[in-house]
PDB file of C-alpha atoms in Angstrom:
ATOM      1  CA  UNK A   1     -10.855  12.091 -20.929  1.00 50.00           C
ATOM      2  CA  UNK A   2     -10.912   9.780 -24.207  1.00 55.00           C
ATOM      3  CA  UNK A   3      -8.028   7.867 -25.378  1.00 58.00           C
ATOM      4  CA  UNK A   4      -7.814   5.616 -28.464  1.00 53.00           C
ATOM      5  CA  UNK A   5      -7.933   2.251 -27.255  1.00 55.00           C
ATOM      6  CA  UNK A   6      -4.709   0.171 -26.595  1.00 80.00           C
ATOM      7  CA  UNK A   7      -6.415  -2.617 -25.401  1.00 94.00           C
ATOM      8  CA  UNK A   8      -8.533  -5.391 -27.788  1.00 95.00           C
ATOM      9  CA  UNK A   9      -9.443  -7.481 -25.055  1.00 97.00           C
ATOM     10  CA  UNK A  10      -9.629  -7.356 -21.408  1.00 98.00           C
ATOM     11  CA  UNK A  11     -10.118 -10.076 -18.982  1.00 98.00           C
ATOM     12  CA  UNK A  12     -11.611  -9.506 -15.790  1.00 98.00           C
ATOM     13  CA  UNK A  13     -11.672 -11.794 -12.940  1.00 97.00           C
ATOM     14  CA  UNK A  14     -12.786 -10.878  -9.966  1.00 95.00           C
ATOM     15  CA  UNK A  15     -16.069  -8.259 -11.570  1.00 95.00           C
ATOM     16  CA  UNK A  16     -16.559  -6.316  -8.101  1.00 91.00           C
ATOM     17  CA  UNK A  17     -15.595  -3.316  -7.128  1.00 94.00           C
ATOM     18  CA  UNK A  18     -12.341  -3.317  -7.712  1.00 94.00           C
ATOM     19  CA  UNK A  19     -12.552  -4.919 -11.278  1.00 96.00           C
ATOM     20  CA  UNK A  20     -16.273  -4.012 -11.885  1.00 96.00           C
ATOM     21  CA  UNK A  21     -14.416  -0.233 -11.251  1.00 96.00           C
ATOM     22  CA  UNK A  22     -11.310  -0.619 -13.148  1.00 97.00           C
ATOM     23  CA  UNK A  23     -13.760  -1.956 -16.365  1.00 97.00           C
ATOM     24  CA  UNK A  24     -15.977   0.965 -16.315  1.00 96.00           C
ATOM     25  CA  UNK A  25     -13.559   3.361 -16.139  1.00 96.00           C
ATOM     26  CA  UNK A  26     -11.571   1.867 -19.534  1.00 97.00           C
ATOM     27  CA  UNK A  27     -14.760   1.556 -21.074  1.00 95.00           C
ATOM     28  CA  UNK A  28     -15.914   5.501 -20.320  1.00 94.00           C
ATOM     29  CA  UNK A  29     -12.148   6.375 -21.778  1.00 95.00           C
ATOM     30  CA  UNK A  30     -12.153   3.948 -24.872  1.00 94.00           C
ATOM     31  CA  UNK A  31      -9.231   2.637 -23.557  1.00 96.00           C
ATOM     32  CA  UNK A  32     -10.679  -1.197 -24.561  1.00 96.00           C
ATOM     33  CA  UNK A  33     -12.288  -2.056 -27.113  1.00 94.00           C
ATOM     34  CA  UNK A  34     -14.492  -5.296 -25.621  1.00 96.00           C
ATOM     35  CA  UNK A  35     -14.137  -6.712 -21.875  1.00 97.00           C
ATOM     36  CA  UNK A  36     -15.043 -10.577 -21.006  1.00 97.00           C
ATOM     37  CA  UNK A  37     -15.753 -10.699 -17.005  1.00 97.00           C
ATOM     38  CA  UNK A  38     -15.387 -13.910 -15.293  1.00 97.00           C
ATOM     39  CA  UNK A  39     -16.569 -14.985 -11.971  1.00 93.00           C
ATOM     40  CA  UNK A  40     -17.987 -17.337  -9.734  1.00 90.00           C
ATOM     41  CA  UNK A  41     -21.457 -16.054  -9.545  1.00 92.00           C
ATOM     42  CA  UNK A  42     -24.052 -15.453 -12.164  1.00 93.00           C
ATOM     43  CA  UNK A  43     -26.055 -13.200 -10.188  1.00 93.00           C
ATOM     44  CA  UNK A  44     -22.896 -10.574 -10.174  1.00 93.00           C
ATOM     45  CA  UNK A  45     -22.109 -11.294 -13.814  1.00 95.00           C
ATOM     46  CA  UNK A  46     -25.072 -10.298 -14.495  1.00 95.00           C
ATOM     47  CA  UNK A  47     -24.974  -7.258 -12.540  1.00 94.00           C
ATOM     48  CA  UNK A  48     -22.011  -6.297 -14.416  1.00 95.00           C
ATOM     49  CA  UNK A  49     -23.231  -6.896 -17.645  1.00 95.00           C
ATOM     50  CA  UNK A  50     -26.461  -4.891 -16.387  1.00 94.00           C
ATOM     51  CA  UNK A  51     -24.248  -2.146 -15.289  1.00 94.00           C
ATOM     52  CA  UNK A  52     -22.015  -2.242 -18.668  1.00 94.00           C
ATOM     53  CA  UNK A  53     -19.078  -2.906 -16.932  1.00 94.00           C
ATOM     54  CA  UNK A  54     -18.249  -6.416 -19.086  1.00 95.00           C
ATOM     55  CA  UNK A  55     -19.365  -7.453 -22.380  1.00 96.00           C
ATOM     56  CA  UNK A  56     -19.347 -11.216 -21.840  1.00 96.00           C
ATOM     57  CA  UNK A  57     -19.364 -13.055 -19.031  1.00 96.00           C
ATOM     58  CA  UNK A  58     -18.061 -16.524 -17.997  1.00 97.00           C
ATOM     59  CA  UNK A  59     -17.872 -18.554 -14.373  1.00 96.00           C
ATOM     60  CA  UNK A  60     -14.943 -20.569 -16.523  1.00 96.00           C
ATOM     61  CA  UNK A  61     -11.411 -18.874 -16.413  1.00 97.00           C
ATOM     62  CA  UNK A  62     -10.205 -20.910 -19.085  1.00 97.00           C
ATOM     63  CA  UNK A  63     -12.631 -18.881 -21.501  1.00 97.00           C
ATOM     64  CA  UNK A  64     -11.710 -15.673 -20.148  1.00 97.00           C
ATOM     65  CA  UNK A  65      -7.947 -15.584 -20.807  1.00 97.00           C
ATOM     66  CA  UNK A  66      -8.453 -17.346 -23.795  1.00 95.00           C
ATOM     67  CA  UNK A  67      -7.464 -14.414 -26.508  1.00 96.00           C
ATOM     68  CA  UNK A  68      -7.273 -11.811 -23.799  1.00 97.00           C
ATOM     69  CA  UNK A  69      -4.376  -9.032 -24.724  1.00 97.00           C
ATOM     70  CA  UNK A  70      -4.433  -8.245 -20.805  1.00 98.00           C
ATOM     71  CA  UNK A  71      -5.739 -10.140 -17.992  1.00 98.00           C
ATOM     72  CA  UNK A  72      -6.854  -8.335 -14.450  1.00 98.00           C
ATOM     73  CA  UNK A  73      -6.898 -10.422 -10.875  1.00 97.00           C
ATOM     74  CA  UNK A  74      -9.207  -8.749  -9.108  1.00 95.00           C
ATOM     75  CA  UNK A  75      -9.727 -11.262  -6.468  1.00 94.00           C
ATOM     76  CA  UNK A  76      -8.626 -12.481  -3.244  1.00 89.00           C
ATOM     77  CA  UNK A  77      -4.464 -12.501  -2.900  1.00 90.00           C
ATOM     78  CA  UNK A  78      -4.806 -16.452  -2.156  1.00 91.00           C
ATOM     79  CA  UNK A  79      -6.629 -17.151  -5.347  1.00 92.00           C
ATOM     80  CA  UNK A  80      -4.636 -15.558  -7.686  1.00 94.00           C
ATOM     81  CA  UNK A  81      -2.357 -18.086  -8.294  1.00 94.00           C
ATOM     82  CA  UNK A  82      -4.239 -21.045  -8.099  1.00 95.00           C
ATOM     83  CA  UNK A  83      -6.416 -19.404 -11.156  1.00 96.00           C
ATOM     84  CA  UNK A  84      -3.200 -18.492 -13.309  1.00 96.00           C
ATOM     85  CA  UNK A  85      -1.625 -22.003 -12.375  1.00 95.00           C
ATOM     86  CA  UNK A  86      -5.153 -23.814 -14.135  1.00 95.00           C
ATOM     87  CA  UNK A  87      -4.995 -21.616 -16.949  1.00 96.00           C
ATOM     88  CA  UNK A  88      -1.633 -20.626 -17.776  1.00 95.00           C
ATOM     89  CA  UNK A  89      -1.246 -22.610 -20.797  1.00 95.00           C
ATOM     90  CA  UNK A  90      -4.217 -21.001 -22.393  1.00 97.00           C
ATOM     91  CA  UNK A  91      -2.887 -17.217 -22.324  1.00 97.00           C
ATOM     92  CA  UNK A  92      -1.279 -16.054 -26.023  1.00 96.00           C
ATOM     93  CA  UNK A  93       1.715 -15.054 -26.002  1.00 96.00           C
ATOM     94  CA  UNK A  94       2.786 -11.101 -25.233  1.00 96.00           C
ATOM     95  CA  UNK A  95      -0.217 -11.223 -23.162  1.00 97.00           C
ATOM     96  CA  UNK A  96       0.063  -9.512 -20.072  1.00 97.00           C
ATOM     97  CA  UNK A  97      -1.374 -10.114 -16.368  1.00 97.00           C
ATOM     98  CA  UNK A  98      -1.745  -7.754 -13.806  1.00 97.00           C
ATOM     99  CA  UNK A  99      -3.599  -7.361 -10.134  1.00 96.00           C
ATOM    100  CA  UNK A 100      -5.265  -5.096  -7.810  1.00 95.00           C
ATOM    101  CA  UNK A 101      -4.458  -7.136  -4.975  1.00 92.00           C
ATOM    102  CA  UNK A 102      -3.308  -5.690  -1.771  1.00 91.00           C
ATOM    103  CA  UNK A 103       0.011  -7.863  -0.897  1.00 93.00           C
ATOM    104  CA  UNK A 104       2.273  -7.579  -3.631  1.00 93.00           C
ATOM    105  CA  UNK A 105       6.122  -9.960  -2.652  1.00 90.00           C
ATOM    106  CA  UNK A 106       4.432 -13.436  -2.492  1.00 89.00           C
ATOM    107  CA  UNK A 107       2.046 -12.858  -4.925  1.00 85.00           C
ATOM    108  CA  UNK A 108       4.092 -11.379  -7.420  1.00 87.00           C
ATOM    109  CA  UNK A 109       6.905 -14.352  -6.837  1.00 90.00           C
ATOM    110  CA  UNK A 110       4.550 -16.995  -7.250  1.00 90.00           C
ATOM    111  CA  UNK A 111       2.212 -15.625 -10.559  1.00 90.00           C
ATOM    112  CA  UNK A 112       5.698 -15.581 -11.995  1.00 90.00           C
ATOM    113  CA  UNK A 113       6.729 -18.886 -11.158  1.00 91.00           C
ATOM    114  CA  UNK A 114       3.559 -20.361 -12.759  1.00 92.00           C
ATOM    115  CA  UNK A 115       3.297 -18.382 -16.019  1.00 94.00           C
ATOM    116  CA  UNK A 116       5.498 -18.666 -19.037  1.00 93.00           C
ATOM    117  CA  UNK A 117       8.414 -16.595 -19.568  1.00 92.00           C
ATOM    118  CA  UNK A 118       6.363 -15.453 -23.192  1.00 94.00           C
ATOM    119  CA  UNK A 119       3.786 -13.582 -20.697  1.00 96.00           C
ATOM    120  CA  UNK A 120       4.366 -10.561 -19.184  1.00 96.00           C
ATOM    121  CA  UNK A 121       3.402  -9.819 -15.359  1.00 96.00           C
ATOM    122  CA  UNK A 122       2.899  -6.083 -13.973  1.00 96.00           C
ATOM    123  CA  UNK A 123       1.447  -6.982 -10.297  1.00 96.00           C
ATOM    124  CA  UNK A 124      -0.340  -3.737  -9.712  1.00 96.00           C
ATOM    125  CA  UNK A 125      -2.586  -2.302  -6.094  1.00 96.00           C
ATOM    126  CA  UNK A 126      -4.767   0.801  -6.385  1.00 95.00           C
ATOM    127  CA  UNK A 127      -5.352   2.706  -3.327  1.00 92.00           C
ATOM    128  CA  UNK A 128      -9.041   2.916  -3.734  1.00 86.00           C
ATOM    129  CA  UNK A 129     -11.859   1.120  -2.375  1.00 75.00           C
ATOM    130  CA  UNK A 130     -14.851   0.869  -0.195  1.00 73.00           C
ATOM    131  CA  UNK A 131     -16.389  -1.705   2.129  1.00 68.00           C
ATOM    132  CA  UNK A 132     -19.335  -2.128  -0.249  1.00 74.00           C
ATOM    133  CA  UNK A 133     -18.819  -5.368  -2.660  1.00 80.00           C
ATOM    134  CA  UNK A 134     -19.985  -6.735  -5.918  1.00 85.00           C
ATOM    135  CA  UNK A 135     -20.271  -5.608  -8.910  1.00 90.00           C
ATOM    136  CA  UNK A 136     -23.359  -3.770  -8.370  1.00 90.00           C
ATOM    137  CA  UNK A 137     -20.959  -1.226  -6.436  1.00 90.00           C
ATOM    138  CA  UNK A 138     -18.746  -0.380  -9.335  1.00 91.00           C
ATOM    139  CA  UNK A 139     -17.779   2.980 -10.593  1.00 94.00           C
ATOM    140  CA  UNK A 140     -16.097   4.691 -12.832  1.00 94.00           C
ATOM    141  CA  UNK A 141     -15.295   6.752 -11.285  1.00 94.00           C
ATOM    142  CA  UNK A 142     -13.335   5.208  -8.510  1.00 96.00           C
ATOM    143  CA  UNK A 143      -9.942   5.740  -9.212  1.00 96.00           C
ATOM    144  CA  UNK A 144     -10.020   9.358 -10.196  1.00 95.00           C
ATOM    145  CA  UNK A 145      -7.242  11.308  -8.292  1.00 93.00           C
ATOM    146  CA  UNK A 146      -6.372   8.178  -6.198  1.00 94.00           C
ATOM    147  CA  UNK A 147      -2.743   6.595  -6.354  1.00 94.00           C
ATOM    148  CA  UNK A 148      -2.236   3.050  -8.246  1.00 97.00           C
ATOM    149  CA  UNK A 149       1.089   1.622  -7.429  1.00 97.00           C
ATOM    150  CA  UNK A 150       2.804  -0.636  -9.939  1.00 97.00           C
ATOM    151  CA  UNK A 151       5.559  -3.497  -8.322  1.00 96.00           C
ATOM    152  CA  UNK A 152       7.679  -4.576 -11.663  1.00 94.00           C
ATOM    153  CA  UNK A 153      10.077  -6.583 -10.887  1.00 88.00           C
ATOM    154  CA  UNK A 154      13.858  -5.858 -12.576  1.00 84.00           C
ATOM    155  CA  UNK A 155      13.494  -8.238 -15.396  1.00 85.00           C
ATOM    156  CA  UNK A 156       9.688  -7.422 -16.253  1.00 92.00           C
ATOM    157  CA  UNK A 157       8.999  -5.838 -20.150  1.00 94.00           C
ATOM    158  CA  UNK A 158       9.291  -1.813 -19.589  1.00 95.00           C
ATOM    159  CA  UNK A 159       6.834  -2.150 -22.405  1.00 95.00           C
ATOM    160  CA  UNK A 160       4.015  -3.938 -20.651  1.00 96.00           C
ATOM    161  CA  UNK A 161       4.487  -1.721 -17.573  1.00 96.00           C
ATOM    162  CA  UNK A 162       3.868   1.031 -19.933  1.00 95.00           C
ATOM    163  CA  UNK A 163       0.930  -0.324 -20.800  1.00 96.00           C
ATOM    164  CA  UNK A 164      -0.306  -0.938 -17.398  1.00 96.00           C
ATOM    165  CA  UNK A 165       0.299   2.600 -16.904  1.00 96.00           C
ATOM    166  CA  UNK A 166      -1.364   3.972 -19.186  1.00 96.00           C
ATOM    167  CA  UNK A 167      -4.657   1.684 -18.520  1.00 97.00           C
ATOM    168  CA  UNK A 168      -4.605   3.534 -14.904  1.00 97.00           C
ATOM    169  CA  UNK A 169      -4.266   7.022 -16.062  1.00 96.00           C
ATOM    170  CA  UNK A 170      -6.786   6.527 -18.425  1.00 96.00           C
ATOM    171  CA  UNK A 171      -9.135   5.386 -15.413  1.00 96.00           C
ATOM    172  CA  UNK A 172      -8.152   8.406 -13.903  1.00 95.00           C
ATOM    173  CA  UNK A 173      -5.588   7.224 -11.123  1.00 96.00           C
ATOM    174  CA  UNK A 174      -1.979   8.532 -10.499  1.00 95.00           C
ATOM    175  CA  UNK A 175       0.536   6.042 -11.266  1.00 97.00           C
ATOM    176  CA  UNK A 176       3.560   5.136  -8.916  1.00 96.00           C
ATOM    177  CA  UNK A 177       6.200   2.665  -9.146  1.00 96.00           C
ATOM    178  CA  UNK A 178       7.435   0.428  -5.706  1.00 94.00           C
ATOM    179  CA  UNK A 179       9.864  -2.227  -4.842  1.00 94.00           C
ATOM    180  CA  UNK A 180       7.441  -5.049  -3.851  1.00 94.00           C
ATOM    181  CA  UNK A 181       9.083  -5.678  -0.471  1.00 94.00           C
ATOM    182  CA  UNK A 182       8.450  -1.515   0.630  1.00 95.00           C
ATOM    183  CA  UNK A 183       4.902  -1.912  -0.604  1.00 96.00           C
ATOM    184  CA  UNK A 184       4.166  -4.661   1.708  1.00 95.00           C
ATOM    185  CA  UNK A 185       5.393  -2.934   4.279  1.00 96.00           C
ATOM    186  CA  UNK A 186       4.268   0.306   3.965  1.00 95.00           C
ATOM    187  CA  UNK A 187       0.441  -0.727   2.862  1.00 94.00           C
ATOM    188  CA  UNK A 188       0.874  -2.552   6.185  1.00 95.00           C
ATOM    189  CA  UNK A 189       0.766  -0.041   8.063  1.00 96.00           C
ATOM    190  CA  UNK A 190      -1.138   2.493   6.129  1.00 93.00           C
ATOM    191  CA  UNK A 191      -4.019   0.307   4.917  1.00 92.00           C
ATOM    192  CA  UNK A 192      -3.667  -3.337   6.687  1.00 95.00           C
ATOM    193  CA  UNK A 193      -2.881  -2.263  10.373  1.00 97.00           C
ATOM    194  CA  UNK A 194      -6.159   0.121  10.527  1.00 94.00           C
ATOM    195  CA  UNK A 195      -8.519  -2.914   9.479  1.00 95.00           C
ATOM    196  CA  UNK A 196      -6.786  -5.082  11.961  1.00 96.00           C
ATOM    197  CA  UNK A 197      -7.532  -2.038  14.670  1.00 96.00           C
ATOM    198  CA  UNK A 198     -10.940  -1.723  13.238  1.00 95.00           C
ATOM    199  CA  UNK A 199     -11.541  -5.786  13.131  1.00 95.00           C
ATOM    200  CA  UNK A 200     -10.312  -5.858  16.731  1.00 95.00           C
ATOM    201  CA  UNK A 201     -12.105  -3.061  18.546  1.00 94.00           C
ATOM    202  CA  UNK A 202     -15.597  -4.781  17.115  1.00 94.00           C
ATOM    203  CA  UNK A 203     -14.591  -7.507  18.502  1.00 94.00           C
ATOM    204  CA  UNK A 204     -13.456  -6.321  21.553  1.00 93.00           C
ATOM    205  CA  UNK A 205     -16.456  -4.507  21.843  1.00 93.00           C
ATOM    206  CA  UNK A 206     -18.769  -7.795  21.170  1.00 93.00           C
ATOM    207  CA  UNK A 207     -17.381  -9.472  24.149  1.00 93.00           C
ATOM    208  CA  UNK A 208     -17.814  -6.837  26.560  1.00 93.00           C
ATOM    209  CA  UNK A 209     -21.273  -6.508  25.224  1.00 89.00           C
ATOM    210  CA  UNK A 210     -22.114 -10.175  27.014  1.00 88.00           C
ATOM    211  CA  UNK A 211     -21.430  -7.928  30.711  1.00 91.00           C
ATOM    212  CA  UNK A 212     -22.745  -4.790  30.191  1.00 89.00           C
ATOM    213  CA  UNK A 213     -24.992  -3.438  26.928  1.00 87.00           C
ATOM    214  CA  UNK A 214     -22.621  -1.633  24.459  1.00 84.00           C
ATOM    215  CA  UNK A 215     -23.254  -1.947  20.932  1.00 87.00           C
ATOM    216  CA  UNK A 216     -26.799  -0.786  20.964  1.00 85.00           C
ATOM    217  CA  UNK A 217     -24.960   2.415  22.433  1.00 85.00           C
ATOM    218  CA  UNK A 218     -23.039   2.733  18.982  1.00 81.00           C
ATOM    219  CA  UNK A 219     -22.558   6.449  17.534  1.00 79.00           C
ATOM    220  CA  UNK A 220     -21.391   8.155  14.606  1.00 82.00           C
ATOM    221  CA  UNK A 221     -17.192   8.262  16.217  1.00 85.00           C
ATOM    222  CA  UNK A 222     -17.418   3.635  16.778  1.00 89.00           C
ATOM    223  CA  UNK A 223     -19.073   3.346  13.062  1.00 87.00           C
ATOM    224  CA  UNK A 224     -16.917   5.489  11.395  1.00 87.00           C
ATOM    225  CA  UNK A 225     -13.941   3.958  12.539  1.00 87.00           C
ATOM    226  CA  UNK A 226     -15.031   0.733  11.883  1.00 89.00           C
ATOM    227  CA  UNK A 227     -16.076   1.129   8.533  1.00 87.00           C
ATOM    228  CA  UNK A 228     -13.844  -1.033   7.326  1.00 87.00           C
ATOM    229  CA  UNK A 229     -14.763  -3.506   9.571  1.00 89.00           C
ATOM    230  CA  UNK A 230     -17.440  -4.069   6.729  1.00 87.00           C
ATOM    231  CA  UNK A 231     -14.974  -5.331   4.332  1.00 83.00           C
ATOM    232  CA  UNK A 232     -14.967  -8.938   2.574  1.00 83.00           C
ATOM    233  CA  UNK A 233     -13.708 -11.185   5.757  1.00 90.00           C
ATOM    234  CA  UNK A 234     -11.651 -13.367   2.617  1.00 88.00           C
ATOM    235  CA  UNK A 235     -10.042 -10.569   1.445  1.00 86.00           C
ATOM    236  CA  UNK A 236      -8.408  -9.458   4.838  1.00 91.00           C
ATOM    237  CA  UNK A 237      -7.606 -13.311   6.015  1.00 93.00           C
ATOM    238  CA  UNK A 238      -5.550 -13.891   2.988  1.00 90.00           C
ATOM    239  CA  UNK A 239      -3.954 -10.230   3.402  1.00 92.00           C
ATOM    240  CA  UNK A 240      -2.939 -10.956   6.880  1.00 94.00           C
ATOM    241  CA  UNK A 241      -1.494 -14.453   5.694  1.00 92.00           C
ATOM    242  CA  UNK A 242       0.300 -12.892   2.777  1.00 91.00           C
ATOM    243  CA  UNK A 243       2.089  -9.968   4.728  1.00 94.00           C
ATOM    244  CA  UNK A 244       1.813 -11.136   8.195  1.00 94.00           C
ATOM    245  CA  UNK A 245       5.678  -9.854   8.721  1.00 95.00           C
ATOM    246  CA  UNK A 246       5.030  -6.430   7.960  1.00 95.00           C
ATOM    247  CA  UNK A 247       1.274  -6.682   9.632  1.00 97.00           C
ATOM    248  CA  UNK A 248       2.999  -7.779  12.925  1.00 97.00           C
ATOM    249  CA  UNK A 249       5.698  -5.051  13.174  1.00 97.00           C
ATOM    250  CA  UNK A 250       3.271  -2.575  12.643  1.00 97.00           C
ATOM    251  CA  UNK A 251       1.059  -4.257  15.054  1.00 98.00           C
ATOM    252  CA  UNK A 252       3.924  -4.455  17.351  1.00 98.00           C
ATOM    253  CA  UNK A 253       4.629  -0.518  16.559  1.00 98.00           C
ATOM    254  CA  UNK A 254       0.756   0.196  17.733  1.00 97.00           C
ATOM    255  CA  UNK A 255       0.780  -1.745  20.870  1.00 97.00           C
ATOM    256  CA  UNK A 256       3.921   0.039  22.102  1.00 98.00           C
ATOM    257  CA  UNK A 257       2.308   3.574  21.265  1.00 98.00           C
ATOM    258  CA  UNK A 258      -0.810   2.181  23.363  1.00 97.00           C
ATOM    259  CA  UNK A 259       1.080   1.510  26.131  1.00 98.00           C
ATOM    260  CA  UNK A 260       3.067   5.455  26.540  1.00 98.00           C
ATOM    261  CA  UNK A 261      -0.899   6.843  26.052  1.00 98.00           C
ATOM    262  CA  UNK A 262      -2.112   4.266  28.320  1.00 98.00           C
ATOM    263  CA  UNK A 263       0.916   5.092  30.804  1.00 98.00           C
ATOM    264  CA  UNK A 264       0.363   9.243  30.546  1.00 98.00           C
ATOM    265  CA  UNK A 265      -3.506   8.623  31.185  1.00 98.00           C
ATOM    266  CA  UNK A 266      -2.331   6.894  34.462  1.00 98.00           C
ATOM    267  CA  UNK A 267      -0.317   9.412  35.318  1.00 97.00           C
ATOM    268  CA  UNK A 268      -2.443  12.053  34.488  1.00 97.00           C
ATOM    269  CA  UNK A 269      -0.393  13.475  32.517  1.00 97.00           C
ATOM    270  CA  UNK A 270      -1.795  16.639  30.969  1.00 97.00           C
ATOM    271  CA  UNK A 271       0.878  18.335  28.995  1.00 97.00           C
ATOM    272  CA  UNK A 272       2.001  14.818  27.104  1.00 97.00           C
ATOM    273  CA  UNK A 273      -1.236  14.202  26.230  1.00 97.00           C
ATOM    274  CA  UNK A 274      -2.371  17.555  24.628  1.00 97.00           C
ATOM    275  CA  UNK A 275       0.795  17.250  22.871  1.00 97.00           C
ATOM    276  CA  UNK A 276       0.666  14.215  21.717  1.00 96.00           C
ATOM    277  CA  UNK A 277      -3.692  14.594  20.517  1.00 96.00           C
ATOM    278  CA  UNK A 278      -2.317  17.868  19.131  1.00 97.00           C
ATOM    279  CA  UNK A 279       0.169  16.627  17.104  1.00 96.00           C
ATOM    280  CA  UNK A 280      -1.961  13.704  15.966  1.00 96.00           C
ATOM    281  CA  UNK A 281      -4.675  16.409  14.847  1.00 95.00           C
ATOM    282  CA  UNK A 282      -2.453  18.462  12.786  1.00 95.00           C
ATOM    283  CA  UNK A 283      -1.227  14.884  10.870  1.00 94.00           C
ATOM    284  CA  UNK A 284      -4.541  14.120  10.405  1.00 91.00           C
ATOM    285  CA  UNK A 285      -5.921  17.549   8.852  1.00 91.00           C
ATOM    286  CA  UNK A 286      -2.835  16.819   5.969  1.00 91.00           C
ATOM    287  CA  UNK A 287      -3.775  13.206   5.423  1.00 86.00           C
ATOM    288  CA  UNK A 288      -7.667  14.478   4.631  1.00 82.00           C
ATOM    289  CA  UNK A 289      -6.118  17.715   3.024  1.00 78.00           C
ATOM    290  CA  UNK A 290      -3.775  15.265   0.350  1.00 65.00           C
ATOM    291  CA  UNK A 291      -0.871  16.847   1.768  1.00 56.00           C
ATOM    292  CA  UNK A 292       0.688  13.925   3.094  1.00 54.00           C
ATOM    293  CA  UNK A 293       4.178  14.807   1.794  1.00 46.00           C
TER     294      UNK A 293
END
């Protein structure tokens, strides 16, 4: 659906598929009326130019806030700040800066301590993605239907999280709002804990290759669950660093449900484990179903 556009200028940095996605989709609503991308590569600027996704393209942040009415971080969690802290004297004032990134305490404590109290800061994480990267993977598509959640802290503009808002629903997502602190934990487990079991069973798997052949073995069951595996190695080492409290409980939460299946198998325990797979099926038919409660 069309809206008039609130936006006069949008910033991208970070045109993959995150911010490649989140252009698109603005630009298919009429949500903005011109988009400057920004990144480190001119190969993928010019994919996203190609693809229609920016307007103008930059590798120099500096230009890319310059003017900008909102301003999207849609790069790794560790080089957020670094980028604001270079070029937070250059964003106008009222200006706001948001994020897609996937930790959202430290991150949003730190973009605030290096910005101007003049610009506004809606840290923001939709639940959308793939392992493919670039810009050449964007979509408009992508956030249709899918959950964005917004982390505002107490003292941020209502305005500007309004705004914010409204960019997502007009890409098609369903906007929720979160204390930063439950975010982190509850993306840790939900989204940061299956990568780390996906990440780790490759390369468990790689290591017991060296004794006896497995990975040339590999079926449809080892490379769907490792899908993610495929994702940008950055990305996930500055995610682990970022919310390595809430990664570890739920780490620590795994490894002790490990060790009761791992203790029925050796008992041969029938009736706990068809419970327990039982159980586990019905859960998973309402996560794919979007009943999830």
């Amino acid at each position: 659906m069309r809206v008039s556009a609130s936006v006069k200028r949008l910033a991208v940095i970070g045109v993959g598929l995150i911010g490649g996605s989140f252009a698109l989709a603005l630009k298919e609503a009429g949500a903005v009326e011109s988009v400057v991308g920004c990144g480190r590569t001119k190969e993928n600027l010019y994919d996203a130019l190609a693809i229609g996704a920016i307007d103008d393209a930059t590798t120099e942040a500096a230009e890319a806030v310059e003017g900008a009415d909102v301003i999207m971080l849609a790069v790794p969690v560790r080089s957020m700040v670094p980028i604001i802290a270079e070029v937070s004297h250059l964003i106008k004032p009222g200006a706001i800066v948001t994020d897609a990134g996937s930790t959202k305490e430290v991150v949003t404590g730190e973009l605030v301590g290096h910005l101007p109290n003049y610009v506004h800061v809606v840290p923001g994480h939709p639940i959308a993605g793939s392992e493919k990267t670039g810009a050449i993977a964007a979509t408009a598509g992508l956030y249709k239907g899918r959950r964005t959640i917004l982390t505002p802290g107490k003292f941020t503009d209502p305005a500007a999280v309004e705004l914010v808002k409204k960019l997502w629903e007009a890409a098609g997502a369903r906007v929720e709002t979160m204390a930063p602190d439950v975010h982190d934990v509850v993306l840790g487990a939900v989204s940061h804990l299956p990568h780390m079991v996906a990440y780790a069973l490759v390369d468990t798997l790689l290591k017991w290759d060296d004794q006896v052949p497995m990975l040339r073995f590999s079926a449809g069951g080892l490379k769907d669950f490792t899908r993610v595996a495929s994702s940008s190695p950055e990305m996930w080492r500055d995610v682990c660093l970022d919310n390595r409290v809430a990664i570890i409980e739920a780490i620590d939460r795994l490894t002790a449900t490990l060790g009761e299946v791992k203790r029925e198998i050796e008992a041969g325990n029938e009736k706990a484990l068809l419970e327990r797979f039982t159980r586990c099926r019905e859960v998973r038919k309402r996560i794919t179903s979007g009943d999830q409660g």
